[in-house]
Structure formats: structure tokens, C-alpha cells
Tab-separated table of C-alpha atoms in Angstrom:
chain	number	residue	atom	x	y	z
A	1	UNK	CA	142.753	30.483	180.585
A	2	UNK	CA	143.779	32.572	183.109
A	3	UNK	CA	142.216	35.684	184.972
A	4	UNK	CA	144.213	38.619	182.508
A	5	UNK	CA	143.914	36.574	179.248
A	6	UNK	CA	140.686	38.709	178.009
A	7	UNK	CA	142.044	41.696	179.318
A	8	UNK	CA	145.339	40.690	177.762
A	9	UNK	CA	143.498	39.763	174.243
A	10	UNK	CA	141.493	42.873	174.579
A	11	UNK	CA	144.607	45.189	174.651
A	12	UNK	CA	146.520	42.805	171.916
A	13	UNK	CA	143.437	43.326	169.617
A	14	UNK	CA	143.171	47.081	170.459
A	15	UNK	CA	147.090	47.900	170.364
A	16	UNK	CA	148.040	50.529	167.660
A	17	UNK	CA	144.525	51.415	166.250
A	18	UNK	CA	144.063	55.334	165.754
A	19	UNK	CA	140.988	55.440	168.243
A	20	UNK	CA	139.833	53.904	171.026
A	21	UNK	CA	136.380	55.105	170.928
A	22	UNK	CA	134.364	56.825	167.951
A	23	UNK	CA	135.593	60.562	167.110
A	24	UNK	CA	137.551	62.653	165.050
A	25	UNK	CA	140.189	65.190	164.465
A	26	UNK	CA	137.238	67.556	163.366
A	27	UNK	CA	134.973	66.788	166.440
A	28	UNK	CA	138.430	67.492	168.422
A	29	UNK	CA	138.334	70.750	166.800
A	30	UNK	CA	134.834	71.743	167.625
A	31	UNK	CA	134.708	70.893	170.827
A	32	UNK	CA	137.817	72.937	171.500
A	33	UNK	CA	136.920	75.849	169.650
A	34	UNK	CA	133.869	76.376	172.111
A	35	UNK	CA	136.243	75.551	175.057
A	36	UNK	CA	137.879	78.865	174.719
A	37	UNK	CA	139.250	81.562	174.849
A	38	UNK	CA	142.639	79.555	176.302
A	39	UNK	CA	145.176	81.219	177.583
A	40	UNK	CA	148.775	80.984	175.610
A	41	UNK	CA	150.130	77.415	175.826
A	42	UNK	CA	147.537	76.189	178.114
A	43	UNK	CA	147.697	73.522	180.789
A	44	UNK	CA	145.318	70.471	179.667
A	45	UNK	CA	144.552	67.633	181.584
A	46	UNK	CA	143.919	64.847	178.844
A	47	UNK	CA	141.632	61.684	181.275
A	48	UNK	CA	141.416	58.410	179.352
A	49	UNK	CA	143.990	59.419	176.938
A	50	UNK	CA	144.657	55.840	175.096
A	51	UNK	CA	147.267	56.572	172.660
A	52	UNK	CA	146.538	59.872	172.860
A	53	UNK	CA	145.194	61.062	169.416
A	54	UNK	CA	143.324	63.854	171.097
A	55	UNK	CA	146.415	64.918	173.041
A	56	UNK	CA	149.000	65.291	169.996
A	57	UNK	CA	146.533	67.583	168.110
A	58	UNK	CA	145.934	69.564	171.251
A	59	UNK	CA	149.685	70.229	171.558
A	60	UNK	CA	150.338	70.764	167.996
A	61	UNK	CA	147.466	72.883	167.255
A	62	UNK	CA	146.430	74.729	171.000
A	63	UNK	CA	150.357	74.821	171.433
A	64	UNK	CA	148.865	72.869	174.528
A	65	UNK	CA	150.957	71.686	177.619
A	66	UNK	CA	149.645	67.915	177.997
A	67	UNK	CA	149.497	66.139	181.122
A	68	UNK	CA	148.145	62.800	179.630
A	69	UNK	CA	146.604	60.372	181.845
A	70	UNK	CA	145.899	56.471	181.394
A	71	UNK	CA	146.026	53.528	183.104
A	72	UNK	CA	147.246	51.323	180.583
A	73	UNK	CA	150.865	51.887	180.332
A	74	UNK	CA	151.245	50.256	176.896
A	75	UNK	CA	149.025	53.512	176.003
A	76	UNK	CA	151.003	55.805	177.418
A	77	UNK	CA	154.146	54.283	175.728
A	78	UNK	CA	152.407	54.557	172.256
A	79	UNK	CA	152.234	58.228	173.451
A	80	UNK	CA	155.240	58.846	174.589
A	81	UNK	CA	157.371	57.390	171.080
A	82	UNK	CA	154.422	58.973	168.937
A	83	UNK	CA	155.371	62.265	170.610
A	84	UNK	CA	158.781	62.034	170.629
A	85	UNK	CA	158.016	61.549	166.545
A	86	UNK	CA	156.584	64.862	166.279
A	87	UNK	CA	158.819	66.972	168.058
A	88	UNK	CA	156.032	67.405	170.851
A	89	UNK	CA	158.142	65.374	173.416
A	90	UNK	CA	158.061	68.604	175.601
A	91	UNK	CA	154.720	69.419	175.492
A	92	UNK	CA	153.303	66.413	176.191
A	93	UNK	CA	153.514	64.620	179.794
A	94	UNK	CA	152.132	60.973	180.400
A	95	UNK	CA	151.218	59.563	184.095
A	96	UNK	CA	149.640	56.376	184.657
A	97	UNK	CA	147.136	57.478	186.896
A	98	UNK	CA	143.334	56.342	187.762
A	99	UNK	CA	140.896	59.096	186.841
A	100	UNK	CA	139.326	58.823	190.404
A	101	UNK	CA	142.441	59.199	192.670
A	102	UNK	CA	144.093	62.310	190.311
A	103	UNK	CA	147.708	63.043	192.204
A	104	UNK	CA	147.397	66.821	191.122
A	105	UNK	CA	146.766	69.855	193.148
A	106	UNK	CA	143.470	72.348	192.899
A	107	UNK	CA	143.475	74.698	189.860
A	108	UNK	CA	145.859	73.047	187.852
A	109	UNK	CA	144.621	73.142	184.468
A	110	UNK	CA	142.613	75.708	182.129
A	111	UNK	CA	141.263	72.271	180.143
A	112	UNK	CA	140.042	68.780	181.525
A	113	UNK	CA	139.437	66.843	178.556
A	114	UNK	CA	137.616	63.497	178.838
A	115	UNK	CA	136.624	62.208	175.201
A	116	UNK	CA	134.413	58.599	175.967
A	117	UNK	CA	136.756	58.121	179.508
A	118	UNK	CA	134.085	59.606	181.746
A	119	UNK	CA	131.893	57.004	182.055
A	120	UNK	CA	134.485	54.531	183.655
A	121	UNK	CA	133.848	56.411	186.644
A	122	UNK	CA	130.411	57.925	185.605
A	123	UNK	CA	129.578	61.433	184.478
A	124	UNK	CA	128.209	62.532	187.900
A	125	UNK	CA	131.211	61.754	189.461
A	126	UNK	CA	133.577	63.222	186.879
A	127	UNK	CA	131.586	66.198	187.599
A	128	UNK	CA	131.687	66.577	191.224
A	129	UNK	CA	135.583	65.571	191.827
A	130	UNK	CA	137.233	67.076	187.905
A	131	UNK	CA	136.205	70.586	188.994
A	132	UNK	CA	138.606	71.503	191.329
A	133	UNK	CA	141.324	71.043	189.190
A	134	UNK	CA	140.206	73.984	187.133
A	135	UNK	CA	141.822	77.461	187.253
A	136	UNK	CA	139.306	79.873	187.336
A	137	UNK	CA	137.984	80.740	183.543
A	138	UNK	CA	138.507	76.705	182.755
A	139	UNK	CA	136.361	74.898	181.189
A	140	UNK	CA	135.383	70.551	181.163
A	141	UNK	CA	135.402	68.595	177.828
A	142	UNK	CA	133.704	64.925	178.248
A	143	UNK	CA	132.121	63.125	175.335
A	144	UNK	CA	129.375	60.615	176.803
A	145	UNK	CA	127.431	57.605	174.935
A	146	UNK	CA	123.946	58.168	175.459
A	147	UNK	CA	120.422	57.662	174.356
A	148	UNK	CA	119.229	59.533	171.197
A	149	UNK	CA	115.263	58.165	171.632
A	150	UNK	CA	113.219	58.192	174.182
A	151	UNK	CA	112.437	54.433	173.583
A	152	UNK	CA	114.953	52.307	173.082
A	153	UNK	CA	114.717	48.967	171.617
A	154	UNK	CA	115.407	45.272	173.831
A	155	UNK	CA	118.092	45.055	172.112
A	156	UNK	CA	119.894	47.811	172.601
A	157	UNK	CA	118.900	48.209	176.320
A	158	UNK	CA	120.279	44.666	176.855
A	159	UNK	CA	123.573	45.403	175.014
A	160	UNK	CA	124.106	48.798	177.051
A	161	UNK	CA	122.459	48.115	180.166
A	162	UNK	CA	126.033	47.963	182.264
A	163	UNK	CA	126.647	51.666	181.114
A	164	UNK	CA	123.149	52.723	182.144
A	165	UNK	CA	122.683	55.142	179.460
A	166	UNK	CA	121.078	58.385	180.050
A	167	UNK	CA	119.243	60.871	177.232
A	168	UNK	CA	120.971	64.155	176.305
A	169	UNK	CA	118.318	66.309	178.264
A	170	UNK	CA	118.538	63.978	181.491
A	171	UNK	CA	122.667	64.741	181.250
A	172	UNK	CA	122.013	68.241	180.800
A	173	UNK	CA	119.969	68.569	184.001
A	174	UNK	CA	122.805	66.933	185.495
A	175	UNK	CA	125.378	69.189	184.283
A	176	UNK	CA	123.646	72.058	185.484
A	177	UNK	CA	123.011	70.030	188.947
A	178	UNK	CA	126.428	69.747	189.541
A	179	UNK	CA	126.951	73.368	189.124
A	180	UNK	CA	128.180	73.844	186.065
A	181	UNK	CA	126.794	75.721	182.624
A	182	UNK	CA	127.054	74.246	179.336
A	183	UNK	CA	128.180	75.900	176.398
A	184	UNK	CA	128.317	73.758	173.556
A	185	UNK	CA	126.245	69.946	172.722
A	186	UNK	CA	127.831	68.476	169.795
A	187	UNK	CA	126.346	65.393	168.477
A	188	UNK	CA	129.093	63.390	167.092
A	189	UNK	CA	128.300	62.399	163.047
A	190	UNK	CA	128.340	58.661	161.818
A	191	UNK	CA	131.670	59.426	160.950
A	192	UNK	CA	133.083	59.130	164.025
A	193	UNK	CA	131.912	55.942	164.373
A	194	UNK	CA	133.198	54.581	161.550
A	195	UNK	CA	136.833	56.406	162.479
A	196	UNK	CA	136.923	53.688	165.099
A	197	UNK	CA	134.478	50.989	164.439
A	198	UNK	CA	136.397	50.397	160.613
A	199	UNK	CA	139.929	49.903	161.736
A	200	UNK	CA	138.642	47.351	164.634
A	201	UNK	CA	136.675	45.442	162.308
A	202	UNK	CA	139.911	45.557	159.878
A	203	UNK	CA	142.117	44.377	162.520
A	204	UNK	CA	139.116	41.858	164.006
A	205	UNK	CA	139.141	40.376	160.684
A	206	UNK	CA	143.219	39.659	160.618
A	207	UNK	CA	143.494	38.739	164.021
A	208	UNK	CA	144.816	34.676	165.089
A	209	UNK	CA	141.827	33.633	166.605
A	210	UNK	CA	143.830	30.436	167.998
A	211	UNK	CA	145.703	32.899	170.077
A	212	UNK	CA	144.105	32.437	173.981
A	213	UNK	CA	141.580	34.785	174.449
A	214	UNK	CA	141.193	36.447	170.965
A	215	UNK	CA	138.285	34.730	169.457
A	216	UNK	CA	136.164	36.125	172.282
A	217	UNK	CA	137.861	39.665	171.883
A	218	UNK	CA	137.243	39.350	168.010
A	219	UNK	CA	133.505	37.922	169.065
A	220	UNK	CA	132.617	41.052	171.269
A	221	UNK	CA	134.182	43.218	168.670
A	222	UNK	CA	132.541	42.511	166.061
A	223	UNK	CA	128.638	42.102	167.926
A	224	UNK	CA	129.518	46.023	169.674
A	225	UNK	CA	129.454	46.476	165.661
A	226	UNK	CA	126.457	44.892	165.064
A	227	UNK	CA	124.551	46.500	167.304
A	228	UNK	CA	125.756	49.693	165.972
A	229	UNK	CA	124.593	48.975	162.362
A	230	UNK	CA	121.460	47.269	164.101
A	231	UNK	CA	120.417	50.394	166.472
A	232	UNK	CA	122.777	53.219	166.034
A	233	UNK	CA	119.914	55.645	165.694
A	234	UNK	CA	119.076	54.638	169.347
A	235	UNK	CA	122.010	55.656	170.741
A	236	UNK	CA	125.524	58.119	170.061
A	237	UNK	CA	128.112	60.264	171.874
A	238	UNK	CA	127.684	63.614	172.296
A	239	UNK	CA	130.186	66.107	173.176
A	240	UNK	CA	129.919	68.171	175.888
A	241	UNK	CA	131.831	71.651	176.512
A	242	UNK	CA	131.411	73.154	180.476
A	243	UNK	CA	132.267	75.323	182.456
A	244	UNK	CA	131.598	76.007	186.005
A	245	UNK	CA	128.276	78.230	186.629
A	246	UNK	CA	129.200	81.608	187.423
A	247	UNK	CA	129.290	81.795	191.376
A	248	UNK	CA	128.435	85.646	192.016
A	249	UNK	CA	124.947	85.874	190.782
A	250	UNK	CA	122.123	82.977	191.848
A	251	UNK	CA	119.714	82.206	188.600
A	252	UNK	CA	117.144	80.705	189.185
A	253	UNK	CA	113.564	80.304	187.286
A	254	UNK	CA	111.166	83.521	188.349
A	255	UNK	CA	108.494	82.878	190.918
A	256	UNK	CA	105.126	85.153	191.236
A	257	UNK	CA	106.248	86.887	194.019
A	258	UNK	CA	109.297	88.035	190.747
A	259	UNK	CA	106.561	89.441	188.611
A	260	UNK	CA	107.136	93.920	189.683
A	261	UNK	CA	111.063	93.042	190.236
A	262	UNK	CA	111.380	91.470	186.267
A	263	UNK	CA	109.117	94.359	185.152
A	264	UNK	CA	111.048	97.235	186.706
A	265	UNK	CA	114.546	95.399	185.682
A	266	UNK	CA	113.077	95.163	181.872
A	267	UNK	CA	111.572	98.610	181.642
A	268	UNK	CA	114.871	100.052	182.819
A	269	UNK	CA	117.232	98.131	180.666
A	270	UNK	CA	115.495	99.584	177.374
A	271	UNK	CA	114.389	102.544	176.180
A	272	UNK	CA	111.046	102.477	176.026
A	273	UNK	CA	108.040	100.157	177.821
A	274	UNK	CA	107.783	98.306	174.696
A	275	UNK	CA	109.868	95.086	175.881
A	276	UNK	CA	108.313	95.345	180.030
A	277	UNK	CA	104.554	95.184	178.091
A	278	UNK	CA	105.842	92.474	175.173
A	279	UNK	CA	106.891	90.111	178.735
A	280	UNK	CA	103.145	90.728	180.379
A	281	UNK	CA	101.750	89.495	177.208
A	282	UNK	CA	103.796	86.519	176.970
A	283	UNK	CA	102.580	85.556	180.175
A	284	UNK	CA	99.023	85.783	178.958
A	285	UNK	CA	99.658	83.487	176.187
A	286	UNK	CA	99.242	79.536	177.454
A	287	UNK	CA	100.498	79.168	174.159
A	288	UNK	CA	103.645	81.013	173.973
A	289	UNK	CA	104.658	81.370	177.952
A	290	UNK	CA	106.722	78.169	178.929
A	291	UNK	CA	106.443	77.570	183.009
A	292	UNK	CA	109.898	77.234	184.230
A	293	UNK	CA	111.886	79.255	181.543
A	294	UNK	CA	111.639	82.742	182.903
A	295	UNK	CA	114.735	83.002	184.469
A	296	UNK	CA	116.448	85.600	187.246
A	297	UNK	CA	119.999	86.242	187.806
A	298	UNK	CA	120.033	87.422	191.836
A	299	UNK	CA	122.652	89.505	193.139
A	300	UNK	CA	124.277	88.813	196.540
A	301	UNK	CA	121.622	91.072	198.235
A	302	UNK	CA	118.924	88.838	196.176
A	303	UNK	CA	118.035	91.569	193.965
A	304	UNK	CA	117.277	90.491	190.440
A	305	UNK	CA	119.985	91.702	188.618
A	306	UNK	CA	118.987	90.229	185.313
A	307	UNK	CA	116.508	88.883	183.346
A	308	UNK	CA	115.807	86.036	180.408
A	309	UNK	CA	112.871	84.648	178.893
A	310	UNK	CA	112.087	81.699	176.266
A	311	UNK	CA	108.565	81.895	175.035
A	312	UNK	CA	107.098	79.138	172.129
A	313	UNK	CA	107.187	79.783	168.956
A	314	UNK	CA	107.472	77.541	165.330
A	315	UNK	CA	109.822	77.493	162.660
A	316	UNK	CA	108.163	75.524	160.134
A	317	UNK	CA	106.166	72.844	161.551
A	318	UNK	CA	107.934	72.289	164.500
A	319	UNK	CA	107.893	73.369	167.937
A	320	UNK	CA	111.119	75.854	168.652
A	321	UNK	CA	112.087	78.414	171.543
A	322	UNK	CA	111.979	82.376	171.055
A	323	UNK	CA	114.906	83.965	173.372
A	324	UNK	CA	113.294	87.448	173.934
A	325	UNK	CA	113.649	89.524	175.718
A	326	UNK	CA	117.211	89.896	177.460
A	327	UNK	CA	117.559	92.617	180.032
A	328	UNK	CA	119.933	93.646	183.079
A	329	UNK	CA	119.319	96.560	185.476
A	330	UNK	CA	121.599	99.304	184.342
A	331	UNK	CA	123.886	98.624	187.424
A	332	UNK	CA	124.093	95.206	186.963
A	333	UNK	CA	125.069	95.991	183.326
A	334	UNK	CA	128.539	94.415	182.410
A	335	UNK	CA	129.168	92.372	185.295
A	336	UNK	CA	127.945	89.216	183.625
A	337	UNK	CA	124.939	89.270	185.092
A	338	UNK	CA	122.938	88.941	181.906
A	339	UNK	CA	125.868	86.325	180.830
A	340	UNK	CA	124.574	83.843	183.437
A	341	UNK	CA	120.983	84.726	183.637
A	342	UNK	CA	121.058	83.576	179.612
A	343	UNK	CA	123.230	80.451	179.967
A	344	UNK	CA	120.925	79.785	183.062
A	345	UNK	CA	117.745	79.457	180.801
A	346	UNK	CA	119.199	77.905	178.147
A	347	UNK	CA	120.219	75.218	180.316
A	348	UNK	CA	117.318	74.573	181.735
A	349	UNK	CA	115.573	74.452	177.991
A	350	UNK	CA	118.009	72.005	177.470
A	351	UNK	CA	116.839	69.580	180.618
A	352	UNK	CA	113.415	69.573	179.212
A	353	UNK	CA	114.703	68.443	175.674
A	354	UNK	CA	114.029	71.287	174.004
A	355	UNK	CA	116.205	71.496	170.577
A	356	UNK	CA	116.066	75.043	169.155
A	357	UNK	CA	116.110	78.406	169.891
A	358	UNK	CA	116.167	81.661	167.640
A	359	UNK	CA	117.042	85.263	168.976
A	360	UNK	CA	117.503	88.454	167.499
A	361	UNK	CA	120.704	89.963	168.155
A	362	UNK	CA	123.772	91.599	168.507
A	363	UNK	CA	125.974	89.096	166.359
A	364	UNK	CA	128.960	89.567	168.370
A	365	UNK	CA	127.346	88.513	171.529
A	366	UNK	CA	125.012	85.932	171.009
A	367	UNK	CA	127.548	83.436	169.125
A	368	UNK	CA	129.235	83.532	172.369
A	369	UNK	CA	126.419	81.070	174.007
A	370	UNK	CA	127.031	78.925	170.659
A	371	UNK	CA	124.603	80.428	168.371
A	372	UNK	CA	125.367	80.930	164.410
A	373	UNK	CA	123.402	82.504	161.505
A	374	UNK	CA	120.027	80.812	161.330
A	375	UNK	CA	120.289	81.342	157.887
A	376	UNK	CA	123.284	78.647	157.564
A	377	UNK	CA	120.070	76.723	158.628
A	378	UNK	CA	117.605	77.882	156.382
A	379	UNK	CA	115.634	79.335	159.077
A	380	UNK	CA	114.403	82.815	158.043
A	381	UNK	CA	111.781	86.057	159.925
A	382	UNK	CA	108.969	86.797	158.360
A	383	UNK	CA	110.450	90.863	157.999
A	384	UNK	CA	113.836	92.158	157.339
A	385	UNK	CA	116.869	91.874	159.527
A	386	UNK	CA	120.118	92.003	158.815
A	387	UNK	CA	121.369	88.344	158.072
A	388	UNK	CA	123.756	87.985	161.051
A	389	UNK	CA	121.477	89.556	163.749
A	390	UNK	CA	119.017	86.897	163.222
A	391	UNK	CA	120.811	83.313	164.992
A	392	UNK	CA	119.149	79.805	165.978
A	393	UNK	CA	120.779	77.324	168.494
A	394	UNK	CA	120.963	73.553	168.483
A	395	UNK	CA	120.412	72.781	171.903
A	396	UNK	CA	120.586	68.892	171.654
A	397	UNK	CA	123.747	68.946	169.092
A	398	UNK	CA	121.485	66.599	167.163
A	399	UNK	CA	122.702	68.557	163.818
A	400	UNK	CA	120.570	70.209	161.457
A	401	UNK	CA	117.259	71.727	162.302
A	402	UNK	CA	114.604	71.559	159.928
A	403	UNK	CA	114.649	74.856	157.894
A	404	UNK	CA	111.210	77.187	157.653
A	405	UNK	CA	109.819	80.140	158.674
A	406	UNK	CA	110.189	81.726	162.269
A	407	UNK	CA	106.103	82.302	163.517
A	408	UNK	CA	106.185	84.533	166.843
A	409	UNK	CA	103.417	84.479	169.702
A	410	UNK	CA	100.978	87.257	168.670
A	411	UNK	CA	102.723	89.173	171.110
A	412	UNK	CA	105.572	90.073	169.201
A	413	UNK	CA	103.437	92.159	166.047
A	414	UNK	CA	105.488	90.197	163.210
């Protein structure tokens, strides 16, 4: 046998399947929807592409000019004649390329996507060097395998140990390391899985074993699918949607020495004391006041511009966040301040695992940082609001939160 013959049974095993990795058409669709706003026919830099499933919907739906990227040339040939097919020969480009040496110049794309590529060069990496090929406004799509418990078994640390697996919160603090903001954690469903898992095992099961190499291609096949059936609540992918943080304001949890600026910034953006008094009261609650998510936006000058605080609260039985109140200094008003300030502490909610958060609020603003209805989730006030002012947040993408009843910190009088 020589050197290439499991790389070459690998490939002959994996040639012409619909996937190369779990996901779907409808995760596709998710994750781009929170990529945007796009600009018409955007430029999208597709990393990993395999036969480029992800790509063709991109250009047929986004109207999407795809530069599609791959190192296996068979890949990008699949590509290329499945394009061709759909009339998308013209909007979609292939270049056999390595993800860590990309030939193109700085700002060249409004969309990286990376769905289950990243890791071949690891997610901290795609991170640091994929950024500059944004234009400013872009945003990052990566989809990463990771752990979904905090205790995984032997089993499935032994069979993953080579991609050293990380939990969603400890990717989230590096995310927001790296400099960027998240704004949307999908959790991709057992579907996906089986969108990729049932065609290999299909094709696993038809395969000519006597062919050299392809008994231990159908071998490894079929035990990565018996470890998923085994452990696949220990581990998933989970979509990520980024963009880089905001450079003109510095956020950063509030200190002491913050305590006069926040209350002057909170009394002035309301008006009345009523929200300045409900944030001194929060901090007198062990129980409801959080260390570490109180967050400032700075401007330039390092005044606090802005303002952002998750407190504890329930919804039901379990443990959930409370995003309240929201202020910016008048002058700071409409200048995203208050934008970053809020993606700022709901990142950092994220990197301590936190899963759920509930505001009141404006609904055209709020679904912007990914909230929906919290009644979609059977999460309800204890007093009237209208329906689509009152919004939870999956921080974890880990699906459905438990429904119940939102209880406040005394603080808040409800």
C-alpha cells in the first residue's frame, strides 16, 4: 500500500455525496440570514468548499458572487460542472487554494464562509488571519464541532482528542478575544447529522472493500458513526455568525471607580431617575447583580458613552439573564455606541455559559442582536406587555429554552 492509498480511498469513498460534513440547506439559511444586511450581489469567500453545496445556494439565493476555495481539485471540479448545470457558471469562481496562505488582497469580501473547514487550521487562527479580507460591514460564518457537556465521556475524548474540542462558551470567549462580536449561535439539529452521516453509511455499505485502501475508509466511516449514535449528546457543531467588534468605542466590564459615570449616563438617557435608582439596587442584590456583566462602551476620550447591564433573574425553574437597563448619553445617542456596549455584554454572558436572556423592548431593535418573541418560547411577564416588546435570546444556540414565567430581582416592582 502506498503513502496516498487512504487518502486516495478516502476521497473515492467520499466522491459525489451531497455533504462533506453534517448541515443543511436550512442551517445555510439561518446562518445567512443573521449575516446580513449584504450588499447587492455580494462578494463571498466560500473556505473548505467540498463540492460546494453551500456555495450554489449562496449564489442562487444571495445572488452571491462565489470565490470557492478547496484543496481538493476533484471538489472543485464537482463544482465547477454542478454550476455550469445551474446556470450559475458566472457567479461562482473555484481556486484550489490552502485556507492558510489565501492569494487575495485585504477587504475583498462582504462574507467569509467556513461551514466545518475551520478547524483544519483551527478556529483561533481562522480568526486572527480571515479578518482582513473583510470589507468593512462584513461579517465571518464558521461552523465548529465542539463540546455540548462539560464532561465528556472516555470515549468520546479518545475519539476527538486530535481536534481538541472546545465548549461553546470557551469559543465564545475566544471570538470576542480575537476582536470580534458575535451575533448569532446556532446549534445545528440531529438533522444535520443525519444529512451527511446517512448517505456515507449508504455509500459505506456499497463500497468494494477489496479495493486497496477502502475497507479501512469504510472501517473509520462507519466507527465516526458509531460514536455519533454512542455520544452525540456530548458533542455537535454549532454555527457561528461574526463580525468584527466595532473599533470606535472600547467596552469593557464597569469597574468601581465607573459607579457616578454609569449613574449620570443612565439618569440622562431617560426621563426620569427611575432606571439610575433601579441600577443602584441591582447592585445591592448578591442575588440579582452578576460581577463582570455591567458593561461600558468608552469613547475615544474614555468617557463612558454607553451603558448595559444583565442582572439574574428565573424563568421557570431555571437560572436566566435580565437585559435592563440600556442607556447612552444623549450625545453618544445614534452613533452605535449603545450597539456595541449591548453586543459587548452579551458576549461576555456568553463566555461564562450563560444560555438565556429576556429584555423588554423596542421590537425593531432588539431582534437585531438575534432576539425573537419570547412568546414563540413560551416564556411569558408576570404583567401586560405587548407580545412583541417582550423577547428572550438563546445564547448557546442549544434550541429551545424551557418555557415559564419571567421572576425579576425585587428591584424591578413586578
Amino acid at each position: 500500500m502506498s503513502d496516498s492509498t487512504p487518502h486516495d480511498a478516502f476521497f473515492a469513498l467520499h466522491r459525489g455525496l451531497p455533504r462533506q460534513g453534517p448541515g443543511s440547506d436550512a442551517t445555510t439559511r439561518r446562518l445567512l440570514a443573521a449575516a446580513g444586511p449584504l450588499p447587492a450581489r455580494p462578494r463571498v469567500l466560500d473556505l473548505g468548499c467540498g463540492p460546494g453545496r453551500s456555495a450554489l445556494l449562496l449564489a442562487a439565493e444571495e445572488g452571491a458572487r462565489v470565490t470557492a476555495v478547496d484543496l481538493h481539485q476533484p471538489f472543485l471540479d464537482e463544482l465547477r460542472r454542478a454550476a455550469d448545470a445551474r446556470g450559475l457558471g458566472d457567479a461562482v469562481r473555484t481556486v484550489r487554494a490552502d485556507m492558510a496562505e489565501l492569494p487575495f488582497p485585504d477587504g475583498s469580501f462582504d462574507l467569509v464562509w467556513a461551514e466545518g473547514s475551520a478547524y483544519l487550521i483551527g478556529l483561533d487562527t481562522a480568526l486572527a488571519s480571515w479578518r482582513r479580507l473583510l470589507a468593512p460591514g462584513g461579517s465571518l460564518v464558521v461552523t465548529e464541532c465542539e463540546w455540548t457537556t462539560g464532561a465528556p465521556s472516555d470515549a468520546a475524548r479518545e475519539f476527538w482528542e486530535p481536534a481538541a474540542l472546545r465548549t461553546t462558551a470557551r469559543n465564545c470567549a475566544a471570538v470576542s478575544a480575537a476582536g470580534w462580536t458575535v451575533r448569532l449561535v446556532h446549534r445545528l439539529p440531529e438533522g444535520d447529522w443525519e444529512e451527511y452521516y446517512g448517505p456515507l453509511a449508504a455509500r459505506a455499505d456499497a463500497a468494494d472493500t477489496a479495493l486497496p485502501g477502502m475497507a479501512e475508509a469504510v472501517a473509520a466511516a462507519r466507527a465516526e458513526i458509531a460514536v455519533r449514535q454512542a455520544h452525540g449528546a456530548e458533542y455537535g457543531y454549532t454555527g457561528y455568525v461574526c463580525a468584527p467588534a466595532d473599533p470606535r468605542w472600547r467596552t469593557r466590564p464597569e469597574t468601581e471607580a465607573d459607579t457616578d459615570a454609569v449613574r449620570e449616563v443612565v439618569t440622562a438617557a431617560f426621563p426620569t431617575p427611575d432606571e439610575a435608582l433601579l441600577v443602584d439596587a441591582l447592585r445591592r442584590d448578591p442575588a440579582a447583580w452578576l460581577p463582570g456583566l455591567s458593561y461600558v462602551a468608552e469613547a475615544a476620550d474614555g468617557t463612558v458613552a454607553a451603558h448595559a447591564l444583565l442582572t439574574r433573574c428565573q424563568v421557570g425553574d431555571a437560572p436566566a439573564l435580565a437585559l435592563a437597563p440600556v442607556a447612552t448619553a444623549p450625545r453618544f445617542q445614534r452613533t452605535g455606541a449603545g450597539r456595541a456596549v449591548v453586543r459587548a455584554v452579551l458576549d461576555a454572558a456568553r463566555a461564562r455559559g450563560e444560555a438565556l436572556v429576556v429584555v423588554l423592548g423596542h421590537p425593531e431593535y432588539y431582534p437585531e442582536f438575534s432576539f425573537e418573541r419570547a412568546s414563540a418560547y413560551g416564556i411569558k411577564p408576570t404583567f401586560d406587555v405587548p407580545d412583541d416588546a417582550m423577547m428572550a435570546l438563546v445564547l448557546d444556540g442549544s434550541g429551545a429554552p424551557g418555557a415559564g414565567t419571567i421572576r425579576y430581582p425585587a428591584a424591578f416592582g413586578v
